[in-house]
JSON list of C-alpha atoms in Angstrom, two decimals:
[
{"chain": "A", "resi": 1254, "resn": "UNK", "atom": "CA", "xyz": [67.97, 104.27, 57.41]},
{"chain": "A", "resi": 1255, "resn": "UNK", "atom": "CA", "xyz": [71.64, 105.31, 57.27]},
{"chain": "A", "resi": 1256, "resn": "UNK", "atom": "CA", "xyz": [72.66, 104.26, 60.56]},
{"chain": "A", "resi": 1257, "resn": "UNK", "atom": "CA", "xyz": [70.80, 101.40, 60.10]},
{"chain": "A", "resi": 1258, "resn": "UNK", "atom": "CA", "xyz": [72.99, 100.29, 56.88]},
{"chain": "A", "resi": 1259, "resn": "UNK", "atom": "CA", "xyz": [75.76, 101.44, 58.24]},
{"chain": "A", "resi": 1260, "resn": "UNK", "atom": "CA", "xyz": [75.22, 98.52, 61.38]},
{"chain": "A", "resi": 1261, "resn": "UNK", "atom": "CA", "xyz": [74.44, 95.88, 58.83]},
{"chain": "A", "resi": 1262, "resn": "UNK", "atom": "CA", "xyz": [77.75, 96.62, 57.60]},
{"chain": "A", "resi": 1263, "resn": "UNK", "atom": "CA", "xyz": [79.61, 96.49, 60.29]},
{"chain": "A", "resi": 1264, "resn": "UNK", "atom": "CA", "xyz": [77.58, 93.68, 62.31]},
{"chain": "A", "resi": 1265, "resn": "UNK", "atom": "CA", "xyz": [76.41, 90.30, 61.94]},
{"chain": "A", "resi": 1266, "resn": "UNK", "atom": "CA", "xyz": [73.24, 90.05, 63.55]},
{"chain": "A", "resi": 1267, "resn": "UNK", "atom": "CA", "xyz": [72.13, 86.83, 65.32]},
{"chain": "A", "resi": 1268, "resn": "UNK", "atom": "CA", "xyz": [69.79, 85.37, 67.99]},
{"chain": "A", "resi": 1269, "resn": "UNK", "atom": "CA", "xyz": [72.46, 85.92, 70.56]},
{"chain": "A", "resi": 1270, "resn": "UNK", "atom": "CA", "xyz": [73.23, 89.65, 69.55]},
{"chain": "A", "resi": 1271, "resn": "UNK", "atom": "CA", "xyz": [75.52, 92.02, 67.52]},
{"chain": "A", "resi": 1272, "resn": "UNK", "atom": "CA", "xyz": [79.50, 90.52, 66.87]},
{"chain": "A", "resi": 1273, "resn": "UNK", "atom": "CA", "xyz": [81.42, 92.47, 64.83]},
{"chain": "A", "resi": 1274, "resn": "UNK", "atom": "CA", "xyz": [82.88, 92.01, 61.76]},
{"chain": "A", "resi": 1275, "resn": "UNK", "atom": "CA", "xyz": [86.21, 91.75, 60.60]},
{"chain": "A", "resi": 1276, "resn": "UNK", "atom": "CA", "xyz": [87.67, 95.07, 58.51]},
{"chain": "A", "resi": 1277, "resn": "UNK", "atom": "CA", "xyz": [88.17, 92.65, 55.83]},
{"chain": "A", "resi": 1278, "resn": "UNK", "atom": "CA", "xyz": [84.54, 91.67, 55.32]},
{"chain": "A", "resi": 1279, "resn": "UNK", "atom": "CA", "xyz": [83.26, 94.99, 55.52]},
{"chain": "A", "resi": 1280, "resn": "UNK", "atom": "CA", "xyz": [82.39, 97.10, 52.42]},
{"chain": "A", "resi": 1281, "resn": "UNK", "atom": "CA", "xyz": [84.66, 100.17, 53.18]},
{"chain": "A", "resi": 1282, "resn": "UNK", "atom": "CA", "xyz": [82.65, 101.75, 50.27]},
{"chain": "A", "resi": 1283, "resn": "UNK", "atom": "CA", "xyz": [79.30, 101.32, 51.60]},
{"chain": "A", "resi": 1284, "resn": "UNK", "atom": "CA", "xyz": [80.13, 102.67, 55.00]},
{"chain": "A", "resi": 1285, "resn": "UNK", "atom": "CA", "xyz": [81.53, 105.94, 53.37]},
{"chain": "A", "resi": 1286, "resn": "UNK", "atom": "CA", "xyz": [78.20, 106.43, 50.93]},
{"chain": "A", "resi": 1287, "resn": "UNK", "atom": "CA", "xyz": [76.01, 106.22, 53.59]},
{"chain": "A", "resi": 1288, "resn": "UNK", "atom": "CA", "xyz": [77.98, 108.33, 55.66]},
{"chain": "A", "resi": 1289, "resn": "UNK", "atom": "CA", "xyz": [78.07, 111.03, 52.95]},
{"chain": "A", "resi": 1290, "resn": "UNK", "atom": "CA", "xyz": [74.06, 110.50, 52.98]},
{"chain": "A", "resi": 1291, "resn": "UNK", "atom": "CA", "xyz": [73.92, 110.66, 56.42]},
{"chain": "A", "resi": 1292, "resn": "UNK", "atom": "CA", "xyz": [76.04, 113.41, 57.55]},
{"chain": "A", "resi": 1293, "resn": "UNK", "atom": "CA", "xyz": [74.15, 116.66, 55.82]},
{"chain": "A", "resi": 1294, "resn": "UNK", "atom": "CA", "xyz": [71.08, 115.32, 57.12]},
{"chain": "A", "resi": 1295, "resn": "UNK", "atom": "CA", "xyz": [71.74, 115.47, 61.04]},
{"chain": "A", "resi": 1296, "resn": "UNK", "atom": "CA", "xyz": [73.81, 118.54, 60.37]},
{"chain": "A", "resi": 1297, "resn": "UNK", "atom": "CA", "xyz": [70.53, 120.92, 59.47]},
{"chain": "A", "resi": 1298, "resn": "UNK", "atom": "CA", "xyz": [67.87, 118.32, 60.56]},
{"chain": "A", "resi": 1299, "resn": "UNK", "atom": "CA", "xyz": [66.84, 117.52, 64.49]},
{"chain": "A", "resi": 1300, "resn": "UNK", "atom": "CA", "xyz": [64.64, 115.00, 63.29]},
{"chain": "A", "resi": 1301, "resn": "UNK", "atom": "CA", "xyz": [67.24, 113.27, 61.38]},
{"chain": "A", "resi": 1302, "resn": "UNK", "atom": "CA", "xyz": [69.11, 113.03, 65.08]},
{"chain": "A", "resi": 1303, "resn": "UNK", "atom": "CA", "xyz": [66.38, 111.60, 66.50]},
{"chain": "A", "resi": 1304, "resn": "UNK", "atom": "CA", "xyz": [66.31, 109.17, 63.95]},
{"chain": "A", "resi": 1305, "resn": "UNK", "atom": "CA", "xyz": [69.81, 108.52, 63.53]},
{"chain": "A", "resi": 1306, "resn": "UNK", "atom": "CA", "xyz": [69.73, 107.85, 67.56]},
{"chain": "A", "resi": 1307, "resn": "UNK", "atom": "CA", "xyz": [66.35, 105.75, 67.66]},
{"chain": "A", "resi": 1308, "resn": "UNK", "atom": "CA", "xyz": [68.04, 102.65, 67.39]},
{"chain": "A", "resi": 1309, "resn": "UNK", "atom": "CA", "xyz": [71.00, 102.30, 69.22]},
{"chain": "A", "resi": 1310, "resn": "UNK", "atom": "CA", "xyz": [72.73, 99.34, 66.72]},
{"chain": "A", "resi": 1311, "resn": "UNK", "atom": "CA", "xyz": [74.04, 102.48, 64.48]},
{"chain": "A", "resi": 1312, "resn": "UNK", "atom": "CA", "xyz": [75.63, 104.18, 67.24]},
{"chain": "A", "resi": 1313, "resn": "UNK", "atom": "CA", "xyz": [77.26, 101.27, 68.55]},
{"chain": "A", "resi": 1314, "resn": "UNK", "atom": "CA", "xyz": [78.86, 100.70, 65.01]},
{"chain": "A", "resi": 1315, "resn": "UNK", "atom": "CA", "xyz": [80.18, 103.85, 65.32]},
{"chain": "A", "resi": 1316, "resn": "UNK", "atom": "CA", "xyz": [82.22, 102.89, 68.45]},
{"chain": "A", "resi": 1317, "resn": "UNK", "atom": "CA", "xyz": [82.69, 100.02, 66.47]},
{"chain": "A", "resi": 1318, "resn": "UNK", "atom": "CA", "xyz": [84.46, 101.62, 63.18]},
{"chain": "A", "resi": 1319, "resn": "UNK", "atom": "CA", "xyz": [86.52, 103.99, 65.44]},
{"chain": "A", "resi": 1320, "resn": "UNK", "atom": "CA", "xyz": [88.34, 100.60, 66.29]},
{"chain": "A", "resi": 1321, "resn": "UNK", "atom": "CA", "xyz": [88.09, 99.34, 62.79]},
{"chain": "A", "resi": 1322, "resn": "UNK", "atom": "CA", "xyz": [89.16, 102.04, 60.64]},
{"chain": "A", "resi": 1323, "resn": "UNK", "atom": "CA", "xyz": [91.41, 103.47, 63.04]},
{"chain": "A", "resi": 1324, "resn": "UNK", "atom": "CA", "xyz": [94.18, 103.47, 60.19]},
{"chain": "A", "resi": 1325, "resn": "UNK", "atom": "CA", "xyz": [91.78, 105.14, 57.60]},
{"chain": "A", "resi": 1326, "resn": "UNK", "atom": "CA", "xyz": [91.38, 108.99, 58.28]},
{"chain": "A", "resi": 1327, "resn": "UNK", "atom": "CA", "xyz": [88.73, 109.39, 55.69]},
{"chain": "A", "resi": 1328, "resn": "UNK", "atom": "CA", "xyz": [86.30, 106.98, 57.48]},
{"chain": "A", "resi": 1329, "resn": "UNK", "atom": "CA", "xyz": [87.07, 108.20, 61.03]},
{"chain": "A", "resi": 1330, "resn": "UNK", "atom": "CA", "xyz": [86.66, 111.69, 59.98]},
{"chain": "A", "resi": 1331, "resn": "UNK", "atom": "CA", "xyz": [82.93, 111.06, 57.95]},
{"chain": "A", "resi": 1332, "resn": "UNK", "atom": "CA", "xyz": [81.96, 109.28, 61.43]},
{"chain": "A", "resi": 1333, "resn": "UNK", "atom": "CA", "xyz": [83.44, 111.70, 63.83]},
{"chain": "A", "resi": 1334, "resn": "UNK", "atom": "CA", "xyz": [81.51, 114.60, 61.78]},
{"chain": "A", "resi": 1335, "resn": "UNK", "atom": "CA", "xyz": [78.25, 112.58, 61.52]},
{"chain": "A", "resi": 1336, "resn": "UNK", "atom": "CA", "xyz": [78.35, 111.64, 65.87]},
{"chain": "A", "resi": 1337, "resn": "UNK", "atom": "CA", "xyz": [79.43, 115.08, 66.35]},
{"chain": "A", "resi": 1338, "resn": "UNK", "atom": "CA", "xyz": [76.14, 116.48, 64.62]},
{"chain": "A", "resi": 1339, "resn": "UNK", "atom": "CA", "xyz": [74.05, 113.25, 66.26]},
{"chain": "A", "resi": 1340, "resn": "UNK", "atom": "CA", "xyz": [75.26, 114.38, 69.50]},
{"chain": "A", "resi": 1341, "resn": "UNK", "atom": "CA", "xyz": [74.90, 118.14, 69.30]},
{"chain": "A", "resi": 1342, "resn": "UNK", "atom": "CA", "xyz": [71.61, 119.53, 70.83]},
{"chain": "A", "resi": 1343, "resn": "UNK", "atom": "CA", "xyz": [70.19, 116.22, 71.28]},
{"chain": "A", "resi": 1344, "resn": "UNK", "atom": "CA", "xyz": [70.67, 115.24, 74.78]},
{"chain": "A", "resi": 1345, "resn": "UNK", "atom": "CA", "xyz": [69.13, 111.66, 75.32]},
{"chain": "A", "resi": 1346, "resn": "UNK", "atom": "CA", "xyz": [71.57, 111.32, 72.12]},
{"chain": "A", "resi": 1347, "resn": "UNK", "atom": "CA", "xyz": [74.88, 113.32, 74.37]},
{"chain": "A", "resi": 1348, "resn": "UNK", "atom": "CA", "xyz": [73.94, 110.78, 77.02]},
{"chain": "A", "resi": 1349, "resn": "UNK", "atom": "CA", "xyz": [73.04, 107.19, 75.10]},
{"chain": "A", "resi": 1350, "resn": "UNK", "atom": "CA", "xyz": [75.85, 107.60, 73.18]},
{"chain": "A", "resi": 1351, "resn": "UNK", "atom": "CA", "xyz": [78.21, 108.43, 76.03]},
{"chain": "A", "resi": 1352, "resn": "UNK", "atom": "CA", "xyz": [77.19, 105.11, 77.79]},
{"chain": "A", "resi": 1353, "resn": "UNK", "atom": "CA", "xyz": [77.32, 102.55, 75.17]},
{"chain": "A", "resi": 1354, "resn": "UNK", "atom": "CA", "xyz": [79.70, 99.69, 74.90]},
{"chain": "A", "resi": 1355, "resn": "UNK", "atom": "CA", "xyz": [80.54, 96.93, 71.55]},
{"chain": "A", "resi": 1356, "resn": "UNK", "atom": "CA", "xyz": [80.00, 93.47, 71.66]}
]
């Protein structure tokens, strides 16, 4: 559900895909709560991976808010920490995440 937020945040959705928003219509705030929710849970859980990579929207807004927030260390250091943990002993995460691109 995290990741899932988190892309709602950072995308709007539409029949003809993901387009990112700007940083100024983005609730910094949101993205760093769910973060914080999200990051213990795929640090001790392999199930949380799995379900923080099911969808691939979440991962993408990762990519995404390393663009974003490049400015704001807090934010890129919640969503380096919470891909780190996605990415660690989950290989169809490793290698999803290493071949995505953003809209």
């Amino acid at each position: 559900a995290n990741m899932g937020e988190i892309a709602c945040e950072v995308f709007n959705f539409s029949s003809k895909g993901e387009m990112v928003r700007r940083l100024k219509n983005i609730n910094r705030t949101e993205v760093v709560e769910q973060f914080k929710e999200l990051c213990p849970k795929v640090r001790v859980s392999y199930y949380a991976r799995c379900g923080a990579g099911n969808n691939l929207h979440g991962f993408r807004a990762c990519i995404a808010i390393f663009h974003l927030f490049m400015r704001d260390s807090e934010v890129l250091d919640l969503c380096a920490s919470c891909v780190r943990h996605c990415v660690s002993e989950h290989e169809a995460n490793r290698d999803v995440f290493a071949e995505l691109s953003v809209p």
